[in-house]
mmCIF file of C-alpha atoms in Angstrom:
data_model
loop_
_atom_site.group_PDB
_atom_site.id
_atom_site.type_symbol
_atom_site.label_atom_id
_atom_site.label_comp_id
_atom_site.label_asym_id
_atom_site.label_seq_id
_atom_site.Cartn_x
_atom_site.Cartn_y
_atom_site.Cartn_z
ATOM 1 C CA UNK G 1 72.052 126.442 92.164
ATOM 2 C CA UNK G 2 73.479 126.282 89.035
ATOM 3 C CA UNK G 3 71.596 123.755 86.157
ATOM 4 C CA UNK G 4 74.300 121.381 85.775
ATOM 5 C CA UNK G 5 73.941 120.963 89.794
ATOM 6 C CA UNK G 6 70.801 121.155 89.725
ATOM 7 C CA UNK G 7 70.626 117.992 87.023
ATOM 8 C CA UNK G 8 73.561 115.896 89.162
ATOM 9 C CA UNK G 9 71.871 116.489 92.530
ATOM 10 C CA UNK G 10 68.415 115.472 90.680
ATOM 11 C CA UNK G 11 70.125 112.108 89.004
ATOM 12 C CA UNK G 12 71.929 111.246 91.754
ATOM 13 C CA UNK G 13 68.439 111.182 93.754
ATOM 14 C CA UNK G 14 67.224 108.662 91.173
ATOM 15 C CA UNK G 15 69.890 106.490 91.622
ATOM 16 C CA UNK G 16 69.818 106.992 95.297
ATOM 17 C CA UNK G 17 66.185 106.175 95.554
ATOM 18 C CA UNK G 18 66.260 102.461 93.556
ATOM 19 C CA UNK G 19 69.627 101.500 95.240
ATOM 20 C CA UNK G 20 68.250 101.831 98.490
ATOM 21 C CA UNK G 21 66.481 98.543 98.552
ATOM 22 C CA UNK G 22 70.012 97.064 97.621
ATOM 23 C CA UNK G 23 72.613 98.896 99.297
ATOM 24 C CA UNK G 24 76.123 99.764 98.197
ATOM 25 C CA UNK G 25 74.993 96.907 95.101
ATOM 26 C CA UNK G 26 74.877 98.868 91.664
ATOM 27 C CA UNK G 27 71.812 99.441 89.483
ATOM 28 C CA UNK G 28 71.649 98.187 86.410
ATOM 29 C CA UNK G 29 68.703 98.808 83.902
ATOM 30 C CA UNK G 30 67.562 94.698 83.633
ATOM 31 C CA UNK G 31 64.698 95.082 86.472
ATOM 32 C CA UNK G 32 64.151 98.582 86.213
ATOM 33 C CA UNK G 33 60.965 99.979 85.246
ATOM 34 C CA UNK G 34 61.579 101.518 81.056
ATOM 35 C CA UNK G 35 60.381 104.864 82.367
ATOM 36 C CA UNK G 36 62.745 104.667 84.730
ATOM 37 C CA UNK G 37 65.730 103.546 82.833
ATOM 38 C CA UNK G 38 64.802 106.164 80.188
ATOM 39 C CA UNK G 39 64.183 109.005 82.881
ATOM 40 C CA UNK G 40 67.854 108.338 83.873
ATOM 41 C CA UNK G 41 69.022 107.999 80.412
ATOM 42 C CA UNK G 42 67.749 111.473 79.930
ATOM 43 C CA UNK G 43 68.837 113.203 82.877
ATOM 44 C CA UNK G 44 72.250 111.659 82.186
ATOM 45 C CA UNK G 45 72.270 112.880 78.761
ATOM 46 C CA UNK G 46 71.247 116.311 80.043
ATOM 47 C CA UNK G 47 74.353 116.391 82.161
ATOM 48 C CA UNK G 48 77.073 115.225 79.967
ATOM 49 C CA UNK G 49 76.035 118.692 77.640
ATOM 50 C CA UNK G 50 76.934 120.170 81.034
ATOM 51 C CA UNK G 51 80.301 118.678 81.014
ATOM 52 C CA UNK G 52 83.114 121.043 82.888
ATOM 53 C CA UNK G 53 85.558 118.955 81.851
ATOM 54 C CA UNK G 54 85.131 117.974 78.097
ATOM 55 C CA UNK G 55 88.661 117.113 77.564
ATOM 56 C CA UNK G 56 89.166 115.459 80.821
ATOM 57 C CA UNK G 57 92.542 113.769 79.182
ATOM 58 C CA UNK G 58 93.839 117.091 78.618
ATOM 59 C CA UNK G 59 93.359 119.063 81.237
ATOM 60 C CA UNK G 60 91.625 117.316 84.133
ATOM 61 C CA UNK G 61 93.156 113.322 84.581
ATOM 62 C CA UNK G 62 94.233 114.508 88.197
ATOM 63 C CA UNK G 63 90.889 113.929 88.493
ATOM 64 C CA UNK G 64 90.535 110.720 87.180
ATOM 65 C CA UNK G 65 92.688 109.814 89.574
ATOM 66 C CA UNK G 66 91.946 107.165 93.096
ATOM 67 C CA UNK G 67 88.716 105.056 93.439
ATOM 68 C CA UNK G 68 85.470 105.297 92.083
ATOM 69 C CA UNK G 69 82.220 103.571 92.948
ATOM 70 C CA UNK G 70 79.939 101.755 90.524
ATOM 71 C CA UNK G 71 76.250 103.172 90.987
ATOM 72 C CA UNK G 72 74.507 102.500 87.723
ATOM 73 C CA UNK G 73 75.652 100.573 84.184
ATOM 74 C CA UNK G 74 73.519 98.841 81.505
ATOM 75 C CA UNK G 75 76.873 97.209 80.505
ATOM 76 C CA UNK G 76 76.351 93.530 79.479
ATOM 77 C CA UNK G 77 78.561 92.334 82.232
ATOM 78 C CA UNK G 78 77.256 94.201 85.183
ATOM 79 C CA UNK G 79 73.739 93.428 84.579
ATOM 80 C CA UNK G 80 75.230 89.610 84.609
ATOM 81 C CA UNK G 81 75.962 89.930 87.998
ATOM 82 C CA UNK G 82 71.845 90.705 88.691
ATOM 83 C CA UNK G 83 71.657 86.727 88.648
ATOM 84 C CA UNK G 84 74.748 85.496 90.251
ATOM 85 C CA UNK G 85 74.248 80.981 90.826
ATOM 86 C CA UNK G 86 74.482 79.373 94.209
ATOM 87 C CA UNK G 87 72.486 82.232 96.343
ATOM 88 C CA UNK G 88 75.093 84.763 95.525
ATOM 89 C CA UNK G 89 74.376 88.641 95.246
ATOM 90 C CA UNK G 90 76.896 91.051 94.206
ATOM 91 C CA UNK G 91 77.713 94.057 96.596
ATOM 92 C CA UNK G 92 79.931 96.909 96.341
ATOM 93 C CA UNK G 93 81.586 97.616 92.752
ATOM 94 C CA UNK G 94 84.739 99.893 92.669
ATOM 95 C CA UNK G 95 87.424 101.156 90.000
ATOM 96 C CA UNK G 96 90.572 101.861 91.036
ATOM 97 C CA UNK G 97 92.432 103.943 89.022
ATOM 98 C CA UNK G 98 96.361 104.910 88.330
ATOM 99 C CA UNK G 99 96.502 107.784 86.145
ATOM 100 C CA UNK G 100 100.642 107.811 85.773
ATOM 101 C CA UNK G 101 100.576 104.304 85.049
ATOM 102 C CA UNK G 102 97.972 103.652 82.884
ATOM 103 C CA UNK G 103 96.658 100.948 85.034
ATOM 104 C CA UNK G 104 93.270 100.609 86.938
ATOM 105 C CA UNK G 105 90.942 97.711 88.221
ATOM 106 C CA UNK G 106 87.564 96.343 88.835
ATOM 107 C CA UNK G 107 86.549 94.564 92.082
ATOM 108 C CA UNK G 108 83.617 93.493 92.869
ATOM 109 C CA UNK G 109 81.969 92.210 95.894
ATOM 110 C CA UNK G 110 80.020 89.360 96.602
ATOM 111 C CA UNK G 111 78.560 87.672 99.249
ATOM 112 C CA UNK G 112 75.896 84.601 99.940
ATOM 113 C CA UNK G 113 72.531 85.513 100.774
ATOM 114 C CA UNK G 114 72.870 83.861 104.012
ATOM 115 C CA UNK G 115 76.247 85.126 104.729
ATOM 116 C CA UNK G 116 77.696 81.682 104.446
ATOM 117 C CA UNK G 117 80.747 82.918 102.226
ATOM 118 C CA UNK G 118 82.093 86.316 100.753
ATOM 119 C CA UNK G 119 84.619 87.260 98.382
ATOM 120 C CA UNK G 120 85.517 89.450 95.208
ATOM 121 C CA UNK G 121 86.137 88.974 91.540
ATOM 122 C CA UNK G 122 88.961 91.586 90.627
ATOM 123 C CA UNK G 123 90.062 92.333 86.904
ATOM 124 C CA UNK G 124 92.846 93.817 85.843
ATOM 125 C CA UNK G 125 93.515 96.300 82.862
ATOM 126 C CA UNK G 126 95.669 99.290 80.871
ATOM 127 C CA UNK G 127 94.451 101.940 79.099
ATOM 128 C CA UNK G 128 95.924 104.389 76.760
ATOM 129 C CA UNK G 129 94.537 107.711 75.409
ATOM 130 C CA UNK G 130 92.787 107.238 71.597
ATOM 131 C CA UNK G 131 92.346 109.378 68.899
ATOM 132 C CA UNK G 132 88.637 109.829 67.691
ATOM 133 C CA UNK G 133 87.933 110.865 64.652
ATOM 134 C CA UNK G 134 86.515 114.365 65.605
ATOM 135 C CA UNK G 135 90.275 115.418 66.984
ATOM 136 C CA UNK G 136 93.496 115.233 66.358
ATOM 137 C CA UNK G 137 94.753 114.957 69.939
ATOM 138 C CA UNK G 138 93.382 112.651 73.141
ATOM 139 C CA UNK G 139 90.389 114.131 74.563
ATOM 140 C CA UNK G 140 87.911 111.849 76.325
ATOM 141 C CA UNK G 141 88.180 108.472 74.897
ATOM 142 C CA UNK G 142 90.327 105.444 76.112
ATOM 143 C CA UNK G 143 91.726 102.451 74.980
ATOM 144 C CA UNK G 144 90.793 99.369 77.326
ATOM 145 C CA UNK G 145 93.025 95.729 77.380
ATOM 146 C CA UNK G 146 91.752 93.550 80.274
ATOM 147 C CA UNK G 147 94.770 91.401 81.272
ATOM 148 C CA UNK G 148 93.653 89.133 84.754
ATOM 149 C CA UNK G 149 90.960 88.073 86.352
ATOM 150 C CA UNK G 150 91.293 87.131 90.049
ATOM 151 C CA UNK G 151 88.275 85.208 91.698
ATOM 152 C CA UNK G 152 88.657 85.135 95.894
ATOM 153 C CA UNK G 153 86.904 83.796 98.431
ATOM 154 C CA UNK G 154 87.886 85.632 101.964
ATOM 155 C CA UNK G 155 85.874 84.443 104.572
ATOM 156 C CA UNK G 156 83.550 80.787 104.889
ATOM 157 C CA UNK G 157 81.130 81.002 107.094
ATOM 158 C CA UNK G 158 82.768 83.872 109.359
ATOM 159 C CA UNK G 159 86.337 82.209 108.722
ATOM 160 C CA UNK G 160 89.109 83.756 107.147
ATOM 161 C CA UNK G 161 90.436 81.710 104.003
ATOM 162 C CA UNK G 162 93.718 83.197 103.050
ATOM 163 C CA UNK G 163 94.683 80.537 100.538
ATOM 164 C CA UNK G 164 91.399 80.573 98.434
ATOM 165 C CA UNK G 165 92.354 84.420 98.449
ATOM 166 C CA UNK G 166 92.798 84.114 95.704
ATOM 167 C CA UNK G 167 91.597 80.809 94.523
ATOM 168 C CA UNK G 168 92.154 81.367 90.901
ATOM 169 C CA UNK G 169 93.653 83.529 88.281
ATOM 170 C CA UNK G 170 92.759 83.324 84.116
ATOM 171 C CA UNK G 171 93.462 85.649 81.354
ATOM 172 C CA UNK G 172 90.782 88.382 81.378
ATOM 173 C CA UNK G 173 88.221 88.455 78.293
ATOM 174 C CA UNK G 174 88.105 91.194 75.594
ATOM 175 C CA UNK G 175 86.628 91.850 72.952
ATOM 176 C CA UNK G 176 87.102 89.593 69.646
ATOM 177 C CA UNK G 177 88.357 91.522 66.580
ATOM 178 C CA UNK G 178 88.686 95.048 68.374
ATOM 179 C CA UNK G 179 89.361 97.073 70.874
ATOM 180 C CA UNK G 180 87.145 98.378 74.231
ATOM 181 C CA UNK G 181 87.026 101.643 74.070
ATOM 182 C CA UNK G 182 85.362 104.506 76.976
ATOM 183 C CA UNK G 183 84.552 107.676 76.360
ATOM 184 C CA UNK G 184 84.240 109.890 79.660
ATOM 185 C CA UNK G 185 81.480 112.111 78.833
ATOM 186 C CA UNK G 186 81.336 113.733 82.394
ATOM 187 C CA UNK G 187 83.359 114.153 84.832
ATOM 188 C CA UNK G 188 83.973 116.764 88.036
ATOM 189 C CA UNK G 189 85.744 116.056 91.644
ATOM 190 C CA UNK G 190 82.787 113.415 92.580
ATOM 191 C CA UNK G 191 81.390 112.096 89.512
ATOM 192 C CA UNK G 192 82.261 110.357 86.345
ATOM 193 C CA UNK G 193 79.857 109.053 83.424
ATOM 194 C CA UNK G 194 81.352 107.250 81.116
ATOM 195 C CA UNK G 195 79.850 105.284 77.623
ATOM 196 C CA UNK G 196 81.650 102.075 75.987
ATOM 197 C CA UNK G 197 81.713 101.307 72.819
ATOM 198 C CA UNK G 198 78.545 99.023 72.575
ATOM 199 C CA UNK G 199 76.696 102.203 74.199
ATOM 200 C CA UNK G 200 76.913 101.218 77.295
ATOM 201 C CA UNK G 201 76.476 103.362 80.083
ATOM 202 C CA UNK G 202 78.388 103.728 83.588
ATOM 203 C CA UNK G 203 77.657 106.125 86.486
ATOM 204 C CA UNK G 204 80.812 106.594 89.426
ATOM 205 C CA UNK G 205 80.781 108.650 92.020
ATOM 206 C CA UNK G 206 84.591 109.351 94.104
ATOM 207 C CA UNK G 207 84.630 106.733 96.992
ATOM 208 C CA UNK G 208 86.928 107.620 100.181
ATOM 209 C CA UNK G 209 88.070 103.830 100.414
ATOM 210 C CA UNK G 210 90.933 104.253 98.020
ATOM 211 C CA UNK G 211 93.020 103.240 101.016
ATOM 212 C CA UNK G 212 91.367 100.261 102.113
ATOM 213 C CA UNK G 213 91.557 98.917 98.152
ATOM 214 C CA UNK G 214 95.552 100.184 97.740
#
């Protein structure tokens, strides 16, 4: 087994081994042990050097392409959803991605405790290839504009409820005075790490319910 395999199987395992008491639910650094979070940090960092794909807008966004599952972030607005009000806990996180039209979007699951309602939040967004200053041509980073944010409720208590599906609809949030940017700093046919501008981190692996989300 090569290294780079070798380090993905290994930080995958890490990941694998905290989510399990929350399944499908990402982990986020906020109630993780610092050895932990710096143990991943590491290993992460150890793997991006690995990169096969260092200019993934280049030669490699037919990978980009389809949906991709949330499994780690110490992004400011995933760890919010650690201490969701009212008994709710935040489930499955995907990005859904459009490559030809510059479009993807984040949905995020989230059901009561006690099961007595479940929805999603969904936000929507466009992204353009960015110059850095290390080269003169798009390589890994991205330009991000949020645009809608789409808060549902599907089912109360075991019911369907098509008209709070969804219930509301607002102008998205970014960033005052500039512009969210992502680097992807790995990426191969399952998995994608990617770092925002305020250093934040996100781990994706390929999901197989890009059909169910279409």
């Amino acid at each position: 087994m090569s290294n780079r395999l070798l380090l993905k199987e290994q930080l995958q395992a890490k990941i694998g081994e905290i989510q399990s008491k929350s399944p499908g639910s990402p982990v986020t650094n906020v109630k993780l042990d610092k050895a932990i979070a710096k143990e991943i940090e590491q290993l992460t960092t150890q793997l991006e050097r690995c990169n096969p794909n260092p200019s993934p807008l280049l030669y490699a966004t037919s990978l980009l392409e389809g949906a991709w599952q949330l499994q780690y972030s110490t992004a400011r607005e995933i760890r919010s959803l650690d201490s969701l009000p009212l008994g709710l806990k935040i489930g499955k996180v995907f990005q859904v991605i459009d490559v030809g039209n510059k479009l993807f979007f984040n949905l995020a699951y989230v059901q009561h405790s006690l099961g007595l309602a479940s929805g999603f939040v969904k936000v929507t967004a466009r992204f353009e290839p960015a110059i850095e200053d290390s080269s003169p041509v798009p390589n890994k980073r991205i330009n991000v504009y949020f645009e809608k944010r789409y808060l549902s409720i599907e089912k109360i208590v075991g019911i369907d409820t098509p008209r709070l599906n969804p219930f509301k609809v607002v102008p998205a949030n970014n960033p005052q005075g500039r512009v969210a940017i992502l680097d992807i700093t790995y990426l191969d046919e399952t998995l994608r790490i990617g770092r925002g501008g305020d250093e934040s981190l996100f781990i994706l692996s390929k999901s197989d319910e890009l059909q169910q989300l279409a």
